[in-house]
Rosetta silent file (secondary structure, phi, psi, omega in degrees, C-alpha in Angstrom):
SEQUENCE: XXXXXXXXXXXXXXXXXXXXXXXXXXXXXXXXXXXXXXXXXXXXXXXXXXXXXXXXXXXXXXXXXXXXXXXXXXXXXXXXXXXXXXXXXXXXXXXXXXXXXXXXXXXXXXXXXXXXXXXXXXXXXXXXXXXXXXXXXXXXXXXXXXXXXXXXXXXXXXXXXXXXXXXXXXXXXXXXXXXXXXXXXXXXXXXXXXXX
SCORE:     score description
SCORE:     0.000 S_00000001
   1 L     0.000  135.961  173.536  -91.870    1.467  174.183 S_00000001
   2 L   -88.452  143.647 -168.219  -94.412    3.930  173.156 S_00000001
   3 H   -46.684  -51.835  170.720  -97.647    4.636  174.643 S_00000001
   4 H   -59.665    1.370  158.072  -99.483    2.996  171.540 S_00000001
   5 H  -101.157    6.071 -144.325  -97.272    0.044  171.726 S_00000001
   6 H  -122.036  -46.391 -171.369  -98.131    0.278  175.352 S_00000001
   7 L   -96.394  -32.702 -176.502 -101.783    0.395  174.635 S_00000001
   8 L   -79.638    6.421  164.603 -101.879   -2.360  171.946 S_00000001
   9 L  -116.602   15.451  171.403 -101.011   -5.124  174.508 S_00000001
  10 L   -70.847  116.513  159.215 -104.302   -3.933  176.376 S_00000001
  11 L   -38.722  -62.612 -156.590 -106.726   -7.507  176.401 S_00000001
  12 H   -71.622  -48.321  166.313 -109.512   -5.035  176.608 S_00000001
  13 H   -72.513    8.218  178.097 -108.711   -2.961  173.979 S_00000001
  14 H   -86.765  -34.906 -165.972 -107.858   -6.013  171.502 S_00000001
  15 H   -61.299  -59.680 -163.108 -111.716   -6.874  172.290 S_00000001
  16 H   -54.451  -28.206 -148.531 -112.611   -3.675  171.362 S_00000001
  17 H   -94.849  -43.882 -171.546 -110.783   -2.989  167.976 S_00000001
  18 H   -29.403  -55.153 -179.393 -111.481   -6.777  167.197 S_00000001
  19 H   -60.478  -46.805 -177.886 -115.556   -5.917  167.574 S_00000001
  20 H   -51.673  -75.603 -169.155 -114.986   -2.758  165.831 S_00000001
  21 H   -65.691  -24.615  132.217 -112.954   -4.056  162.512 S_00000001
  22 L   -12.006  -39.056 -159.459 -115.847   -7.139  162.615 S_00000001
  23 L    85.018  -15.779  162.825 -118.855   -5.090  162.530 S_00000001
  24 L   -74.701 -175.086 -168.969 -120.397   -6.001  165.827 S_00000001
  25 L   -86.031  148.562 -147.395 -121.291   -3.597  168.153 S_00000001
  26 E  -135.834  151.669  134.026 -118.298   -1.823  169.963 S_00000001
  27 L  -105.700  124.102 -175.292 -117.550    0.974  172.960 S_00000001
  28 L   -88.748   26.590  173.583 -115.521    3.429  171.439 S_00000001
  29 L  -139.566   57.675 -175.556 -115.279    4.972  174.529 S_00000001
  30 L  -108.517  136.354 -169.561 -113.540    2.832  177.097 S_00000001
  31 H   -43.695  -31.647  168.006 -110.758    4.480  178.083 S_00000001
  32 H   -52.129  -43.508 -157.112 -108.131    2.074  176.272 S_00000001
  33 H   -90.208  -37.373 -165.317 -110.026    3.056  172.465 S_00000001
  34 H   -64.245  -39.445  170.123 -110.181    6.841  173.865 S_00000001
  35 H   -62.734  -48.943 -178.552 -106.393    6.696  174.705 S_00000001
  36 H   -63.112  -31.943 -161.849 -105.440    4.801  171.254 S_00000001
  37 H  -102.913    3.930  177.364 -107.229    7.854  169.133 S_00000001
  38 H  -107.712  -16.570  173.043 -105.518   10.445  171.304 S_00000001
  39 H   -78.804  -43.276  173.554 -101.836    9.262  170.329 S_00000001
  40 H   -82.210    0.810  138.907 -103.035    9.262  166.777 S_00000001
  41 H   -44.390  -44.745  179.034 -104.074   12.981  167.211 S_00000001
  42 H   -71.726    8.138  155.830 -100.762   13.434  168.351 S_00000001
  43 H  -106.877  -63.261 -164.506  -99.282   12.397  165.012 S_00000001
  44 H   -48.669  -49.616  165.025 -102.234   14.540  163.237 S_00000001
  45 H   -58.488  -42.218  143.076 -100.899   17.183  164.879 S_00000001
  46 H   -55.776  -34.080  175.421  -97.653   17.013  164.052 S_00000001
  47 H   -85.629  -44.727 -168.702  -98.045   16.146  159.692 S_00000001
  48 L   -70.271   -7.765  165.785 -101.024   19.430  159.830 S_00000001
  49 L  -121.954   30.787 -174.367  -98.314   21.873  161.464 S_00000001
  50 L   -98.507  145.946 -169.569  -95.318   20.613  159.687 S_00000001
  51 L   -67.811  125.808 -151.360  -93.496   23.040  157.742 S_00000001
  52 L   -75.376  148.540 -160.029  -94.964   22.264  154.239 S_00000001
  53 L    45.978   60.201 -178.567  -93.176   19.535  152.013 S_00000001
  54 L   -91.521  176.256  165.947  -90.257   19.198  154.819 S_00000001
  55 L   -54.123  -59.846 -149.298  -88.676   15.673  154.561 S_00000001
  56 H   -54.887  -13.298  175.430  -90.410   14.650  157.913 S_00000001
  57 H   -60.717  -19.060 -156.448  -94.075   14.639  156.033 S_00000001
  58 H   -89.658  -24.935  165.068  -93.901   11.762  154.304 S_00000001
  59 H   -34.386  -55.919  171.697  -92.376   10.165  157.390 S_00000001
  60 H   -40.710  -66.914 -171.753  -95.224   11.428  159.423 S_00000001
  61 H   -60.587  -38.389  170.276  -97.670   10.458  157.027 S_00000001
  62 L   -70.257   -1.946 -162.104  -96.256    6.290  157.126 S_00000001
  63 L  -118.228  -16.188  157.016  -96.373    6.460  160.552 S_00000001
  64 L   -88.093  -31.647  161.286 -100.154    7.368  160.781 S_00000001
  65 L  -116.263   69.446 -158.963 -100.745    5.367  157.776 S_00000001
  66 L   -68.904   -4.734  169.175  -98.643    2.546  158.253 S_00000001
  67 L  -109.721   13.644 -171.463 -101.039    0.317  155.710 S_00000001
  68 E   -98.670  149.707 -179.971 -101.297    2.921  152.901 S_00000001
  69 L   -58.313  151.745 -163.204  -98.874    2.325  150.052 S_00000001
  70 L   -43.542  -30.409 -152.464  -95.294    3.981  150.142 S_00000001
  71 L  -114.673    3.451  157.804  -95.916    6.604  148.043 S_00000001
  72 L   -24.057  126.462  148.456  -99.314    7.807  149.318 S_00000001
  73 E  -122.417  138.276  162.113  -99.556   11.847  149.360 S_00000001
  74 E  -134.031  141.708 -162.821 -101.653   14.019  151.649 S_00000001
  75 L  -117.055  127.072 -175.530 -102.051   17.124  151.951 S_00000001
  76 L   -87.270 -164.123  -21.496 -102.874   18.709  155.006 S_00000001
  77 L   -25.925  146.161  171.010 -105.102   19.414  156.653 S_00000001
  78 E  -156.436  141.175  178.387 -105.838   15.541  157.320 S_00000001
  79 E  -138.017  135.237  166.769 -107.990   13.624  159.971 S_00000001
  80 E  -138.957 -173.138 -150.273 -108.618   10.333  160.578 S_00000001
  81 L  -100.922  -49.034 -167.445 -110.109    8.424  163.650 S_00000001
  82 L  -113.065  -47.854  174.214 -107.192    5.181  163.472 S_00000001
  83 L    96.128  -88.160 -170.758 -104.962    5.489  160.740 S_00000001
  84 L   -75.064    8.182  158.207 -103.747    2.052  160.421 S_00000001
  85 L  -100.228    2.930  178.922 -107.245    0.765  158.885 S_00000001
  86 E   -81.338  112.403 -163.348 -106.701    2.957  156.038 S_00000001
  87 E  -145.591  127.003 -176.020 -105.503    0.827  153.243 S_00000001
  88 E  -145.694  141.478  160.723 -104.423    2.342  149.654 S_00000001
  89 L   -77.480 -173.618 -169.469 -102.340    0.897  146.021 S_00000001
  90 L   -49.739  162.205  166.164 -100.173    3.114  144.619 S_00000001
  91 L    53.931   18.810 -177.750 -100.328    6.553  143.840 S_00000001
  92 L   -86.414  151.878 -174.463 -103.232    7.617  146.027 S_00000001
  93 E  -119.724   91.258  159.143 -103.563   11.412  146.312 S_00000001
  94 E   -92.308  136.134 -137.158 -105.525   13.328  149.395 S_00000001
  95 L  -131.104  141.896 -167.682 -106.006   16.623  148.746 S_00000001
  96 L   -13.948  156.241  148.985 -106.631   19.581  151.745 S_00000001
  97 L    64.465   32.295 -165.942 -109.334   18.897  154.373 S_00000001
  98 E  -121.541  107.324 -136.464 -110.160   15.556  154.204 S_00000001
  99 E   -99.041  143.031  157.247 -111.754   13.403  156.950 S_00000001
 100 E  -101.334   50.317 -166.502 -111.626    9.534  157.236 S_00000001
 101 E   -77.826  103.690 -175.957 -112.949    7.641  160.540 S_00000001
 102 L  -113.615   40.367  162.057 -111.897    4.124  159.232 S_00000001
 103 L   -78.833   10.369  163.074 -112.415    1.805  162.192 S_00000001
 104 L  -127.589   48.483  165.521 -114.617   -0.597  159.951 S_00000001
 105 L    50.789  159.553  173.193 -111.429   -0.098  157.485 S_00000001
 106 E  -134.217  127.457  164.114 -111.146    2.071  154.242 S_00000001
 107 E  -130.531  113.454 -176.760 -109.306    0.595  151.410 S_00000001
 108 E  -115.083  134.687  170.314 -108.633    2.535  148.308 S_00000001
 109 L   -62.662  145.353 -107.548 -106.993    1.736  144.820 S_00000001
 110 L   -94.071  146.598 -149.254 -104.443    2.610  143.268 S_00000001
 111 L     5.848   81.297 -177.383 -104.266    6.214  141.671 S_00000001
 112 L  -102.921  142.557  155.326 -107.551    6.857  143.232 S_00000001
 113 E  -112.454  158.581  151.327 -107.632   11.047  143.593 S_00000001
 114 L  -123.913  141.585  179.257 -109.756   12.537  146.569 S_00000001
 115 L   -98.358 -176.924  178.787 -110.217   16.237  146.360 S_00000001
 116 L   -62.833  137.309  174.663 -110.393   18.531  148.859 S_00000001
 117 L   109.956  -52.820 -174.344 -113.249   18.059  151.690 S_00000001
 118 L   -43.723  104.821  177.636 -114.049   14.641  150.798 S_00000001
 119 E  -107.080  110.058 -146.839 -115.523   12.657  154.138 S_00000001
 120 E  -116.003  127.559  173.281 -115.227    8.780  154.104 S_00000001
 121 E  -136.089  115.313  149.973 -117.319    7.475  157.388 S_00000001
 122 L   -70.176  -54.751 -168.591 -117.680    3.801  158.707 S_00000001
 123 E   -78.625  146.647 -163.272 -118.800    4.234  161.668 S_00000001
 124 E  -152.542  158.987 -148.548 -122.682    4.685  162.244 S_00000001
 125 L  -108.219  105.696 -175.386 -124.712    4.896  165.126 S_00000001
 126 L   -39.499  161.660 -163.600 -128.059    2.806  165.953 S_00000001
 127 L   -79.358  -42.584  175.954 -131.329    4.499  165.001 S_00000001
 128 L   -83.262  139.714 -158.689 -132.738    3.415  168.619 S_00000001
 129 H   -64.885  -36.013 -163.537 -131.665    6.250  171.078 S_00000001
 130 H   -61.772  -34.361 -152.591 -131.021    3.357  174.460 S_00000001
 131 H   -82.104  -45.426  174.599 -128.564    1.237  172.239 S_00000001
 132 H   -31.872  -42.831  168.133 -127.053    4.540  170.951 S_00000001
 133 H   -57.848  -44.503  171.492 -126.142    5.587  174.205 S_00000001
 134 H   -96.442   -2.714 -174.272 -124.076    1.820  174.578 S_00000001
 135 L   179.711  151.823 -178.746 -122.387    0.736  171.705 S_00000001
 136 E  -136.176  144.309  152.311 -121.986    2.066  167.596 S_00000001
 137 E   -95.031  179.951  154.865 -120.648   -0.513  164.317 S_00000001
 138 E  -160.529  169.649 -167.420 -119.246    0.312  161.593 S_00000001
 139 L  -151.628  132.281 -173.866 -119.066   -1.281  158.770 S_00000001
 140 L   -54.795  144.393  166.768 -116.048   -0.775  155.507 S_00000001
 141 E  -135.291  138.970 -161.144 -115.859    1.158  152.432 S_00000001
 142 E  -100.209  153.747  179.627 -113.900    0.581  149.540 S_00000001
 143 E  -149.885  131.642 -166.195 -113.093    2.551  146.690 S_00000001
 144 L   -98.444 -179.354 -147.953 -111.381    1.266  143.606 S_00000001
 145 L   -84.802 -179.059 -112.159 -108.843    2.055  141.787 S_00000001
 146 L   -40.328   92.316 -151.484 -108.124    4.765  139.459 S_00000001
 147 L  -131.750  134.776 -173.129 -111.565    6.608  140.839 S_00000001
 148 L   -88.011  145.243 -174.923 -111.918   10.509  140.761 S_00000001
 149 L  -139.762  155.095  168.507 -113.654   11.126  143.808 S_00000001
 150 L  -110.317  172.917  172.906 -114.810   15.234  144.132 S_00000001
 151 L   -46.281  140.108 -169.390 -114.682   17.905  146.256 S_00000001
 152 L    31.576   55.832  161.033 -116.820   17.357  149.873 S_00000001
 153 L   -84.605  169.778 -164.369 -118.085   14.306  148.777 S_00000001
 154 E  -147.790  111.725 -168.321 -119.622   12.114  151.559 S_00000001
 155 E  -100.136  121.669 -177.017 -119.056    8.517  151.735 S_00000001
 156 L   -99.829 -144.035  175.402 -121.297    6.846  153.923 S_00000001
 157 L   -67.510  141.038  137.024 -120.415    2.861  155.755 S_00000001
 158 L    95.304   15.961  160.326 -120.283   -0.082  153.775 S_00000001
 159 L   -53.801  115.906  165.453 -119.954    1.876  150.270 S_00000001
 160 E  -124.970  157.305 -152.337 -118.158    0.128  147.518 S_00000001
 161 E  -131.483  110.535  177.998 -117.132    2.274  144.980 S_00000001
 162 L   -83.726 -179.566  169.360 -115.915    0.510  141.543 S_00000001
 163 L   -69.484  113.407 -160.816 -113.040    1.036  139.368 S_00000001
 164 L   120.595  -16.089 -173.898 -113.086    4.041  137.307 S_00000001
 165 L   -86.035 -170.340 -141.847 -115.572    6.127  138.632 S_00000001
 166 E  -151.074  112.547  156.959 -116.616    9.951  138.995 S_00000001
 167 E  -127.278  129.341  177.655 -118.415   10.923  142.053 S_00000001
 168 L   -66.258  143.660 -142.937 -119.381   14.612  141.237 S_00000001
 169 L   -82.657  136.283  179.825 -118.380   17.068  143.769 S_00000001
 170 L   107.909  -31.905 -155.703 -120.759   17.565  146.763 S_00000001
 171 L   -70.125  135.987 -171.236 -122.386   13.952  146.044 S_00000001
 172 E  -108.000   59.419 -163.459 -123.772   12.145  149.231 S_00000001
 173 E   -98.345  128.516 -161.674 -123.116    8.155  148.021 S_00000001
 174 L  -129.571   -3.057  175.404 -125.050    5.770  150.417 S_00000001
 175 L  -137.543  149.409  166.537 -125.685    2.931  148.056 S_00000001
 176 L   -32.962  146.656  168.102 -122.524    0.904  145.534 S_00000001
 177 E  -123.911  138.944 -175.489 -121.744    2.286  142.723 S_00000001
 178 L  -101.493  175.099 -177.570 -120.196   -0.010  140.164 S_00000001
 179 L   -34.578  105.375  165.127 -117.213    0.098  137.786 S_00000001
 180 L    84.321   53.424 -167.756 -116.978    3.084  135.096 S_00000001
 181 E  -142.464  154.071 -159.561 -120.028    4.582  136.431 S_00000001
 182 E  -119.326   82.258  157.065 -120.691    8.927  136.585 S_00000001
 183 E  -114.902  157.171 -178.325 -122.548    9.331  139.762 S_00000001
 184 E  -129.215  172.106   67.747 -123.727   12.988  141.234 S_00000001
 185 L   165.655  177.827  160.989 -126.106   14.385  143.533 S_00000001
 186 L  -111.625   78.777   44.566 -127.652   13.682  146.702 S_00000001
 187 L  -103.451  175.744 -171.796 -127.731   10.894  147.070 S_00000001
 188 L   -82.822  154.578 -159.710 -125.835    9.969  144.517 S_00000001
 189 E  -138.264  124.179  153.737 -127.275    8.572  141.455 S_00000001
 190 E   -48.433  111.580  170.015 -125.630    7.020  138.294 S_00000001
 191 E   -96.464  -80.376 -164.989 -126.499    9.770  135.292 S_00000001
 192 E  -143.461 -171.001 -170.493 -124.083    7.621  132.917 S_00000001
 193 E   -96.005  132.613 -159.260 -121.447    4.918  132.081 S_00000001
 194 L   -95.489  166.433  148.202 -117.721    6.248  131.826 S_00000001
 195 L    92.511   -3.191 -158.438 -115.121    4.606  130.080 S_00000001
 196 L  -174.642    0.000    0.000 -116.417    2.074  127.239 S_00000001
């Protein structure tokens, strides 16, 4: 049995991920949630020093992203917080440097590209400093299918992203964007409608 199958029959740490994937308020730092994100470093480490395109990447890559579709590519560098809240269709492509912390889930569609850089964040921290100190949410963000996404864009929680879009490289998007939509800047702002 492996320590992460070893850790997943933790009571305490069912509470936690439960609270977590939910949206209520969570501690991600009881030793159970601290332990689960250091075995999936320990797979990060292994796909970002692997000899590049060996067989064992894509191997690697299902086994940190055991909910992303088969055929999922990434290129590393790659970081994520969980791994297995990461949800993708077909054909998604992640491209160098690209950070995820998906404990209030990420789910992206099907030939979706992400460029290099590109930082997807659920989790978010209260505003008041006492609660900060005890407990963070998060909350999901989705991005739909065949969606361009550019270089070091910055996704914040609870983002839905429709199908078809352009987020221009650099772009800080903090509110939905709907379907077939051109947004840029920070934050990002629809300049026009793609597509139609």
């Amino acid at each position: 049995m492996t320590t992460k199958e070893q850790l997943a029959q933790s009571p305490s740490l069912q509470d936690e991920l439960r609270r977590m994937q939910s949206g209520e308020p969570y501690d991600a730092h009881t030793p159970e949630m601290r332990a689960w994100r250091d075995e999936v470093k320990k797979l990060l480490h292994r796909l970002n020093t692997t000899e590049y395109h060996c067989e064992n990447m894509a191997e690697i890559t299902r086994e940190i992203l055991p909910n992303a579709a088969p055929d999922i590519y990434v290129e590393p560098p790659f970081y994520c917080d969980y791994g297995n809240l990461i949800h993708t269709g077909e054909k998604v492509f992640i491209n160098f440097g690209c950070i995820i912390l998906d404990g209030g889930g990420v789910y992206i569609g099907r030939k979706t590209l992400i460029a290099p850089g590109v930082h997807i964040y659920t989790a978010e921290h209260p505003t008041n400093a006492d609660d900060r100190d005890r407990f963070e949410m998060c909350r999901p963000v989705r991005i739909g299918e065949r969606c361009w996404i550019g270089g070091d864009v910055t996704i914040c929680p609870g983002v839905t992203i429709g199908d078809r879009c352009v987020i221009g490289a650099g772009s800080v998007v903090v509110r939905d964007i709907p379907d077939d939509s051109l947004a840029v800047g920070n934050p990002a702002r629809i300049v026009r409608k793609l597509n139609g």
